[in-house]
Short mmCIF file of N, CA, C and O in Angstrom, two decimals:
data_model
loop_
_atom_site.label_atom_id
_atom_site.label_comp_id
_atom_site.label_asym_id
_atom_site.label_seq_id
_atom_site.Cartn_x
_atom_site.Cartn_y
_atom_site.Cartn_z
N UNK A 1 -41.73 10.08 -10.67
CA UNK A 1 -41.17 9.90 -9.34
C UNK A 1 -39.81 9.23 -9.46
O UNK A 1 -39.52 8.26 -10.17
N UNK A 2 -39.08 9.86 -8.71
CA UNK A 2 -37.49 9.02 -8.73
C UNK A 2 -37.41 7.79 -8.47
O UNK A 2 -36.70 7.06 -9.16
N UNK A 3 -38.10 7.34 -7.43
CA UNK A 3 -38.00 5.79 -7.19
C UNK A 3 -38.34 4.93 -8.29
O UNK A 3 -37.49 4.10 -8.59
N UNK A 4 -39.34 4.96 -8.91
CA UNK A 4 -39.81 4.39 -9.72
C UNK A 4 -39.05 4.49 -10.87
O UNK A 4 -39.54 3.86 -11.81
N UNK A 5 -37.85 5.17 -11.16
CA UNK A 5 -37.43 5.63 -12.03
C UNK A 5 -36.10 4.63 -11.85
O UNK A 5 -35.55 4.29 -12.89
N UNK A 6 -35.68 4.25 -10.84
CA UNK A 6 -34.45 3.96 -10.14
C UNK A 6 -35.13 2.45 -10.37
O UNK A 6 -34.81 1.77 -11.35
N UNK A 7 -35.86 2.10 -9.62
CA UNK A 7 -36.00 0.58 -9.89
C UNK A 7 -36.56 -0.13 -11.74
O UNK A 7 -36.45 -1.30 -12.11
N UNK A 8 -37.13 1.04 -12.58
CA UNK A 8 -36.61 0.23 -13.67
C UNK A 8 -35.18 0.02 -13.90
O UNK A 8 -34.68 -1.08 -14.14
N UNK A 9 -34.35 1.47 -13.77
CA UNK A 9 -33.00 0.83 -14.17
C UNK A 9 -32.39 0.06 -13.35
O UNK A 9 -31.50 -0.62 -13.86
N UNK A 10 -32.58 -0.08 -12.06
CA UNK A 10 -31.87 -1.32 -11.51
C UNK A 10 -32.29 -2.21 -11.18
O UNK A 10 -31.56 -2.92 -10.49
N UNK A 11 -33.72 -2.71 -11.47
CA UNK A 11 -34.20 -4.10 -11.71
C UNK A 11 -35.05 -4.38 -12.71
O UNK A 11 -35.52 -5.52 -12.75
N UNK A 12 -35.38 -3.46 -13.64
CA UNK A 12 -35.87 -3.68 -14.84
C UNK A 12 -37.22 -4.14 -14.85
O UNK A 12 -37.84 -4.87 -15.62
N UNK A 13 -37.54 -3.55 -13.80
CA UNK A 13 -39.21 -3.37 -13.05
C UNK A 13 -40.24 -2.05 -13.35
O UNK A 13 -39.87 -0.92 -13.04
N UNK A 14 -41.13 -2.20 -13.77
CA UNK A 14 -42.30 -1.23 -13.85
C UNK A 14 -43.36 -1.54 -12.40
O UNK A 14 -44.24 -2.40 -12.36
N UNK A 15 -42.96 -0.52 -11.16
CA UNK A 15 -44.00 -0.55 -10.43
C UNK A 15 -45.16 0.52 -10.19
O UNK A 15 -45.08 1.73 -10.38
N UNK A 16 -46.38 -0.28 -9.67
CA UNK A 16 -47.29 0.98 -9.58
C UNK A 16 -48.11 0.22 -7.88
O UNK A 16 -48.06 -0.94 -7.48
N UNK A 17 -48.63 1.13 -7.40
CA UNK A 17 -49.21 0.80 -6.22
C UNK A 17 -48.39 0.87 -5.03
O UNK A 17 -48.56 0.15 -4.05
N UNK A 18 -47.41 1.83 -5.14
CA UNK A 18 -46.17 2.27 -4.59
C UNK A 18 -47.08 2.75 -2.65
O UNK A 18 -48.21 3.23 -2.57
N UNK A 19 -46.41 2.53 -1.74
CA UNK A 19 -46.82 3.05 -0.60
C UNK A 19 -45.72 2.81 0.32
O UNK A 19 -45.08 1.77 0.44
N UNK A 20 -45.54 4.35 1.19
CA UNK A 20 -44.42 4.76 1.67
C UNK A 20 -44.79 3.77 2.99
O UNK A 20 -45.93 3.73 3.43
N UNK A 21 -43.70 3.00 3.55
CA UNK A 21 -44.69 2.01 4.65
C UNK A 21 -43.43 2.59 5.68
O UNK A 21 -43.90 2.54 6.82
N UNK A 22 -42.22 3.05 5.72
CA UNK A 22 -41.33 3.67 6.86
C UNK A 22 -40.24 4.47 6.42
O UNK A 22 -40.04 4.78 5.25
N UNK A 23 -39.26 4.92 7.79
CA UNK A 23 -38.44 5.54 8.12
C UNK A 23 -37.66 5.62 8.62
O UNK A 23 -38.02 5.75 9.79
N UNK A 24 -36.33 5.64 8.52
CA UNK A 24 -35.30 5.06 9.78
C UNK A 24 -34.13 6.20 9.57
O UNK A 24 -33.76 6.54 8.44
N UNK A 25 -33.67 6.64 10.59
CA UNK A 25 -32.16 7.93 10.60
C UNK A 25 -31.43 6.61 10.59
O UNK A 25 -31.95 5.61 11.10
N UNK A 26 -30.13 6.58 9.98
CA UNK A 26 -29.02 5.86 10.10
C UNK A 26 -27.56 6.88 10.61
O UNK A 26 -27.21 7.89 10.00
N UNK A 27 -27.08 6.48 11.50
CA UNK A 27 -26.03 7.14 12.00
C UNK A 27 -24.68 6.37 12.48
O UNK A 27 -24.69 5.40 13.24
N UNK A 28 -23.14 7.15 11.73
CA UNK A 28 -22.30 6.36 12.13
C UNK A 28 -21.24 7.44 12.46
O UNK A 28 -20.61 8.20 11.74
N UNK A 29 -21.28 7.19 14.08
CA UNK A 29 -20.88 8.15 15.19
C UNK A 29 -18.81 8.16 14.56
O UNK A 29 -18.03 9.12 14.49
N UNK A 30 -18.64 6.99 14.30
CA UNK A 30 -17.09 6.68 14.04
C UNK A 30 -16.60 7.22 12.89
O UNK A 30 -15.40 7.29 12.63
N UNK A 31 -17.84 7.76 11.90
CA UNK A 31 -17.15 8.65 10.22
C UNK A 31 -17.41 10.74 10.51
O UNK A 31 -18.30 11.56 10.72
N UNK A 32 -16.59 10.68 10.40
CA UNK A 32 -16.70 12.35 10.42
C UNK A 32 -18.11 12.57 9.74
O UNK A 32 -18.39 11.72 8.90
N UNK A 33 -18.99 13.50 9.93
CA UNK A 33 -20.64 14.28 9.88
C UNK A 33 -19.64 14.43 8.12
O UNK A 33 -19.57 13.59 7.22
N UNK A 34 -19.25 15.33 8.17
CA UNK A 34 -18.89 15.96 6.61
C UNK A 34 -18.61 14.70 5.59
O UNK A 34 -18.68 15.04 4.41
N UNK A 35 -18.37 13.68 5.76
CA UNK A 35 -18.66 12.68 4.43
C UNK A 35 -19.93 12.80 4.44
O UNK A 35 -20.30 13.14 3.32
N UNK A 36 -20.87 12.69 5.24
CA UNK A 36 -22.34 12.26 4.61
C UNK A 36 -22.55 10.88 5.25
O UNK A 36 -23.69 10.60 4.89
N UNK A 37 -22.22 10.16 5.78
CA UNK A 37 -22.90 8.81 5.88
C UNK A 37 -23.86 8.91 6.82
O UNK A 37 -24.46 7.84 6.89
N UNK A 38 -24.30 9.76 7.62
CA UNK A 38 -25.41 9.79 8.10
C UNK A 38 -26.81 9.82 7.05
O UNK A 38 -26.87 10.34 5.93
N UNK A 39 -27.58 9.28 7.59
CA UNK A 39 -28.91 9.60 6.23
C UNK A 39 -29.75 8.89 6.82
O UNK A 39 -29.57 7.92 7.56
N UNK A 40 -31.39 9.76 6.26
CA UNK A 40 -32.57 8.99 6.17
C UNK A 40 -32.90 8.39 5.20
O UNK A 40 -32.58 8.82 4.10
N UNK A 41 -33.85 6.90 5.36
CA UNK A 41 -34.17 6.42 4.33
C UNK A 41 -35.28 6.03 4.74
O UNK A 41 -35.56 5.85 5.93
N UNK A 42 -36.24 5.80 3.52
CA UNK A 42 -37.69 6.38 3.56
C UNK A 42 -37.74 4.53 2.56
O UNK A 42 -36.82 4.20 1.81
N UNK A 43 -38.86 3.68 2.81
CA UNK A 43 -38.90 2.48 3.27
C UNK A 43 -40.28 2.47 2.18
O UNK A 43 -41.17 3.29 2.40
N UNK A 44 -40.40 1.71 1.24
CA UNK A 44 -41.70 1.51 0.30
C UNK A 44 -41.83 0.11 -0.28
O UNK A 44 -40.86 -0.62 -0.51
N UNK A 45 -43.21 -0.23 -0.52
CA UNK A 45 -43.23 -1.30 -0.72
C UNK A 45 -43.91 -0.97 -2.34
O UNK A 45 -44.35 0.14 -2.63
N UNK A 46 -43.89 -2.06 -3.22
CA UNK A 46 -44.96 -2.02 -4.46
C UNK A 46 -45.95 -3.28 -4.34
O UNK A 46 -45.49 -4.41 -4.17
N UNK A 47 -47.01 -3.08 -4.40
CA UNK A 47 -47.74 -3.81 -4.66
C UNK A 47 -47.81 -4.52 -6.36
O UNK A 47 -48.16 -5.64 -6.74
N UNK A 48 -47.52 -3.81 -6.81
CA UNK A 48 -47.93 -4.48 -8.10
C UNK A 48 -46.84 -3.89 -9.08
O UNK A 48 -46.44 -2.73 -9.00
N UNK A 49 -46.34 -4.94 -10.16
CA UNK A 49 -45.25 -4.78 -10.91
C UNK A 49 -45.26 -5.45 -12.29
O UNK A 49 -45.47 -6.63 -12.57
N UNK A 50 -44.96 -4.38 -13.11
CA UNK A 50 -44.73 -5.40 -14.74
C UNK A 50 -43.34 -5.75 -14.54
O UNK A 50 -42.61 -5.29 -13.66
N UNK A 51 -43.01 -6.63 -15.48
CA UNK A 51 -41.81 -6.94 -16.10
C UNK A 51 -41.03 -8.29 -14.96
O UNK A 51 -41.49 -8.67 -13.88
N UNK A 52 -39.73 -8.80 -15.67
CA UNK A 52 -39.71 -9.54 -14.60
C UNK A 52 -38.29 -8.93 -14.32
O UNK A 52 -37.69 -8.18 -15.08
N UNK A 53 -37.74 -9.50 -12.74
CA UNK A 53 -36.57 -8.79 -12.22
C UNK A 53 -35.13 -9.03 -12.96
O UNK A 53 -34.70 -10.18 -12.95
N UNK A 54 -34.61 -8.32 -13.40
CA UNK A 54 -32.70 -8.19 -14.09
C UNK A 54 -31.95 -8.09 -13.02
O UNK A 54 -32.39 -7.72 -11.93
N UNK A 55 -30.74 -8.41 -13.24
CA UNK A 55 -29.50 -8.25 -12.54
C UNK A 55 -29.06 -7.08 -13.00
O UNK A 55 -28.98 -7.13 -14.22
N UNK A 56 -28.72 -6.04 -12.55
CA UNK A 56 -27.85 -5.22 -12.93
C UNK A 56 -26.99 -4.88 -11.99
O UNK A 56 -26.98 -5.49 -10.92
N UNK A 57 -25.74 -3.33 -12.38
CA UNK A 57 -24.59 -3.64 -11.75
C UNK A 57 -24.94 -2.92 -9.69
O UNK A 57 -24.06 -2.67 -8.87
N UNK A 58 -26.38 -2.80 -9.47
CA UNK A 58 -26.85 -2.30 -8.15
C UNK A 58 -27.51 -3.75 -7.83
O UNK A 58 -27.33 -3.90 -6.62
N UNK A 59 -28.05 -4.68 -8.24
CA UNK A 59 -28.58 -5.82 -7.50
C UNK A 59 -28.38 -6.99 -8.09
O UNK A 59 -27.75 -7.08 -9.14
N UNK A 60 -28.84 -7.90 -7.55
CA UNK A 60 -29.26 -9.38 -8.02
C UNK A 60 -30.25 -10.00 -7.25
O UNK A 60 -30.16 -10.63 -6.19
N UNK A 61 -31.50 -9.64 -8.15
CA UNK A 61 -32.91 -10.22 -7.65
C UNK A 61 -33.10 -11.61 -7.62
O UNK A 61 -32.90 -12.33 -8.60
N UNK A 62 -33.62 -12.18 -6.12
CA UNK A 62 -33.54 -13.75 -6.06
C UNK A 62 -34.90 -13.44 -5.59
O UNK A 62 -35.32 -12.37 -5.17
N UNK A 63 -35.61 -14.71 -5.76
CA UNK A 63 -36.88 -15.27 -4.99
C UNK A 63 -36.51 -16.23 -3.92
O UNK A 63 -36.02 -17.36 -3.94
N UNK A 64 -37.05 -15.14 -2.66
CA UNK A 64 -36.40 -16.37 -1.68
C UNK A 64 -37.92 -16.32 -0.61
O UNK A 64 -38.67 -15.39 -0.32
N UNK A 65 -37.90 -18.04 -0.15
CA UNK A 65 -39.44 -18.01 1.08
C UNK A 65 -39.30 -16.86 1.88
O UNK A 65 -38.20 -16.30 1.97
N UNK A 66 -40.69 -16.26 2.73
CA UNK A 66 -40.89 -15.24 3.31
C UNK A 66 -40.19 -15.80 4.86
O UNK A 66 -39.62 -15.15 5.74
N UNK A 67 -40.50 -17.23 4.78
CA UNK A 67 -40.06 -17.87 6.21
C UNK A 67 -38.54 -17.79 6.32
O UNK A 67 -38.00 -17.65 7.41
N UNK A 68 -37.68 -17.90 4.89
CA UNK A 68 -36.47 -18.44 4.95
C UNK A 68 -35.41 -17.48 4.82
O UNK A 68 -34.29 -17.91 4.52
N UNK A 69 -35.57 -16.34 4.98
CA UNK A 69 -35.28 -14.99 4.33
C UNK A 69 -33.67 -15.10 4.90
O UNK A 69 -33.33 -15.27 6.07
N UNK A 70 -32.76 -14.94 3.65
CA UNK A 70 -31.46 -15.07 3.84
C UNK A 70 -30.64 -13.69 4.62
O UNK A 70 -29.69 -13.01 4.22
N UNK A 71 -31.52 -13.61 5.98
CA UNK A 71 -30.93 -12.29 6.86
C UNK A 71 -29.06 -12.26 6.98
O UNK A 71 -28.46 -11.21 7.18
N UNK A 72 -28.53 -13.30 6.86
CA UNK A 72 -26.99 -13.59 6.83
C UNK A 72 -26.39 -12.49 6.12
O UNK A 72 -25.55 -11.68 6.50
N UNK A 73 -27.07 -12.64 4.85
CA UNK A 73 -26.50 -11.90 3.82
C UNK A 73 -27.05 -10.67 3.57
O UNK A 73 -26.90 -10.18 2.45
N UNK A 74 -27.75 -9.99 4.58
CA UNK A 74 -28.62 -8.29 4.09
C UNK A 74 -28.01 -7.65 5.23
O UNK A 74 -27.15 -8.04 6.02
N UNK A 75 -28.70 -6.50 5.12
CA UNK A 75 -27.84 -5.26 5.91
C UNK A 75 -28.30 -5.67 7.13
O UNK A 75 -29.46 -6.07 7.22
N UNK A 76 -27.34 -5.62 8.41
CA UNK A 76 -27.28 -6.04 9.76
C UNK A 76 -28.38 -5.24 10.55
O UNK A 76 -28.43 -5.54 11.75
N UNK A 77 -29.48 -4.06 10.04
CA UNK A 77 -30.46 -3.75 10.42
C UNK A 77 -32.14 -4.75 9.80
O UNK A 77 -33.16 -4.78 10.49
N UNK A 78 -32.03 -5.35 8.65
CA UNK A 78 -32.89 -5.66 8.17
C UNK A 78 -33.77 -6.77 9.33
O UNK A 78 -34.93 -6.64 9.71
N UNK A 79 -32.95 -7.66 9.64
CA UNK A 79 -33.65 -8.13 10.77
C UNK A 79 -34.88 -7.73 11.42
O UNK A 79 -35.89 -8.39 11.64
N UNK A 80 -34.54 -6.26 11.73
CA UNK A 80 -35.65 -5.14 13.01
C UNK A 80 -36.30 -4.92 12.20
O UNK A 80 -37.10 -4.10 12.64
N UNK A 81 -36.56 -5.19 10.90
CA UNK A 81 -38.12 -4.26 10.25
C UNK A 81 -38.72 -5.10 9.15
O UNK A 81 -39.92 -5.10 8.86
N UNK A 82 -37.65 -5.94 8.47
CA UNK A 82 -38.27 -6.72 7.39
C UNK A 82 -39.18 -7.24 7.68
O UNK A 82 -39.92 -7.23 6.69
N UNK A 83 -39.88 -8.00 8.89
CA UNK A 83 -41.02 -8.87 9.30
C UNK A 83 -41.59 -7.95 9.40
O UNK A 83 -42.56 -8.04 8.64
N UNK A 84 -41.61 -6.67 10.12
CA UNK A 84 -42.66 -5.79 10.15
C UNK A 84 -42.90 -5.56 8.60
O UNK A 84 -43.85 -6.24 8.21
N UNK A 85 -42.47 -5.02 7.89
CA UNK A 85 -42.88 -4.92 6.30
C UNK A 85 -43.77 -6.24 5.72
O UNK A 85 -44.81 -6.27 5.05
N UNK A 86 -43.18 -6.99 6.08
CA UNK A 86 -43.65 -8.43 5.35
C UNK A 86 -45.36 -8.87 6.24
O UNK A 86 -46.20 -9.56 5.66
N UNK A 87 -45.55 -8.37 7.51
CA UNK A 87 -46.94 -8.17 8.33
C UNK A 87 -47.87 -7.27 7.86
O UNK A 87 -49.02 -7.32 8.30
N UNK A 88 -47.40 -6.13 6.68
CA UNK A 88 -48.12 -4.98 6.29
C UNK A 88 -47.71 -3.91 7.56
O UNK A 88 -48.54 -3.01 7.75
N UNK A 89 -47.01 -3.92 8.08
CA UNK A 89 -47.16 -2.63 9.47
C UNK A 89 -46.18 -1.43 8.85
O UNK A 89 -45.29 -1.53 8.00
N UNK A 90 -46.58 -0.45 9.45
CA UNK A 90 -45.77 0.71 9.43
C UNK A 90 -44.90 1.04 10.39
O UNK A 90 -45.44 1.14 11.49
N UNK A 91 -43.57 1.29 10.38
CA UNK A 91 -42.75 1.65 11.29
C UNK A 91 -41.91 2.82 10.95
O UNK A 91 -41.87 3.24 9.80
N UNK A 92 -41.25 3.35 11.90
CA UNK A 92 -40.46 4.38 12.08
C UNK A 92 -39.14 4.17 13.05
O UNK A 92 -39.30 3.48 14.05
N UNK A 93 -38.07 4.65 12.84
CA UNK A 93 -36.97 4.21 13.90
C UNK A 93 -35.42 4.77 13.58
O UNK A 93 -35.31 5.77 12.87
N UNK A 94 -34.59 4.32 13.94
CA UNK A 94 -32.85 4.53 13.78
C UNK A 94 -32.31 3.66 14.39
O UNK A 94 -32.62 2.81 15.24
N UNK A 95 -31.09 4.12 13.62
CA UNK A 95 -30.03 3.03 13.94
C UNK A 95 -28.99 3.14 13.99
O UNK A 95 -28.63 3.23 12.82
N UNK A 96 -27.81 3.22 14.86
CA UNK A 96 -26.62 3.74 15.05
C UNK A 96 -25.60 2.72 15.00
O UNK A 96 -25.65 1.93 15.95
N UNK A 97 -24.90 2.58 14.34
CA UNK A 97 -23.64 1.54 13.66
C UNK A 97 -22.52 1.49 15.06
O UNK A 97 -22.45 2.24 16.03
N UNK A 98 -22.02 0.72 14.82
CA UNK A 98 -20.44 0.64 16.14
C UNK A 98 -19.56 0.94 14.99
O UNK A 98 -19.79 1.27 13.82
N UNK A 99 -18.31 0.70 15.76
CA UNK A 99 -17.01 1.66 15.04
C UNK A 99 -16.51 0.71 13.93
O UNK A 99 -15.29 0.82 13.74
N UNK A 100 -17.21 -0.30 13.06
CA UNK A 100 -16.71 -0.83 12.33
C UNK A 100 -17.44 -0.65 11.47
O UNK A 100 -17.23 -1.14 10.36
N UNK A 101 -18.75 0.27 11.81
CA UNK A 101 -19.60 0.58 10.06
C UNK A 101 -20.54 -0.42 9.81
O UNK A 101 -21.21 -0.75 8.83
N UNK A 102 -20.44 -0.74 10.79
CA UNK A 102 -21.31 -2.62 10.08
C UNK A 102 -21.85 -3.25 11.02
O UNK A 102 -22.61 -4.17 10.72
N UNK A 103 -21.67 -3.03 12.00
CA UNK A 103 -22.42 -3.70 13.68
C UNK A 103 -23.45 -2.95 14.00
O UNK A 103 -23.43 -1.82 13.52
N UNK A 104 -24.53 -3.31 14.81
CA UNK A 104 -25.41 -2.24 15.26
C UNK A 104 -25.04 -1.86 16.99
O UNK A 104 -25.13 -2.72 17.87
N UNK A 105 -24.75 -0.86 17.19
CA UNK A 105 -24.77 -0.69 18.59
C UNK A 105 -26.05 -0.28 19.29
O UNK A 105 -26.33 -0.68 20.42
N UNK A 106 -26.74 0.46 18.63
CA UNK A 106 -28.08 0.73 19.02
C UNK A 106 -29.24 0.65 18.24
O UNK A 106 -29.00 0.75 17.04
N UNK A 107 -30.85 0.45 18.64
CA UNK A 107 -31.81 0.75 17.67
C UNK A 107 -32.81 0.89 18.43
O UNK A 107 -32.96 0.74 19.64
N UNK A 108 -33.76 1.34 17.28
CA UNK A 108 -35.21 1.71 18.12
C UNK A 108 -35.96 1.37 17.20
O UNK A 108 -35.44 1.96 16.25
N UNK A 109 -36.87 0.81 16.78
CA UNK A 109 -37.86 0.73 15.87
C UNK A 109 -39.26 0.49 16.29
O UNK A 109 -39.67 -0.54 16.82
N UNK A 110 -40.01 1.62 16.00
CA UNK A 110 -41.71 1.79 16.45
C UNK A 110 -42.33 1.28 15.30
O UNK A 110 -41.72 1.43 14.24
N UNK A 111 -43.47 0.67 15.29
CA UNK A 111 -45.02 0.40 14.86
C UNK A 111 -45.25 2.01 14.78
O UNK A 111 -45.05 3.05 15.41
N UNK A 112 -45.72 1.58 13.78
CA UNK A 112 -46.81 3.27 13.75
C UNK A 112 -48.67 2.63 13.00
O UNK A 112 -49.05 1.70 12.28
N UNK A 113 -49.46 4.08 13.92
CA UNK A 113 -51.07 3.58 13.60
C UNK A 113 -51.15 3.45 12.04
O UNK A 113 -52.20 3.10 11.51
#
């Protein structure tokens, strides 16, 4: 599987117990359709993992409290779903950027059964 393939090389992680937990369209009305920055991304959690986390040149893995979660510094959508992930829930949703690429002007994010 690609994912699994992607997070050894960029965190130097062996996971297994992989489960697809969401889904979100991302859309940014202000970049022309033909670059591509529109996209879905498909949302997984691992339960269980060898090895311990590396820095490489895609991340830098920190351990941070579930309470204290440094939202400042993550993508300006994480807010709307990380607690749902971190509850075990499943969601589905989008999210449409303002004209600076980086603001949210709109969102929707559902619970799913």
């Amino acid at each position: 599987m690609r994912k699994l393939r992607e997070l050894k090389e960029e965190a130097g992680i062996t996971a297994s117990g992989i489960e697809k937990i969401g889904e979100f369209n991302y859309y940014f009305p202000s970049v022309p359709k033909e670059k591509g920055w529109n996209q879905t991304a498909h949302i997984f959690v691992a339960k269980e993992w060898e090895g311990t986390p590396i820095e490489t040149e895609e991340m830098k893995p920190i351990w941070v409290d579930a309470a204290n979660l440094p939202f400042e510094k993550m993508w300006k959508d994480d807010p709307h779903w990380f607690p749902l992930m971190l509850e075990g829930k499943k969601f589905r949703g989008k999210f449409v950027f303002g004209e600076d690429n980086e603001s949210i002007k709109e969102f929707e994010v559902k619970e799913l059964p």
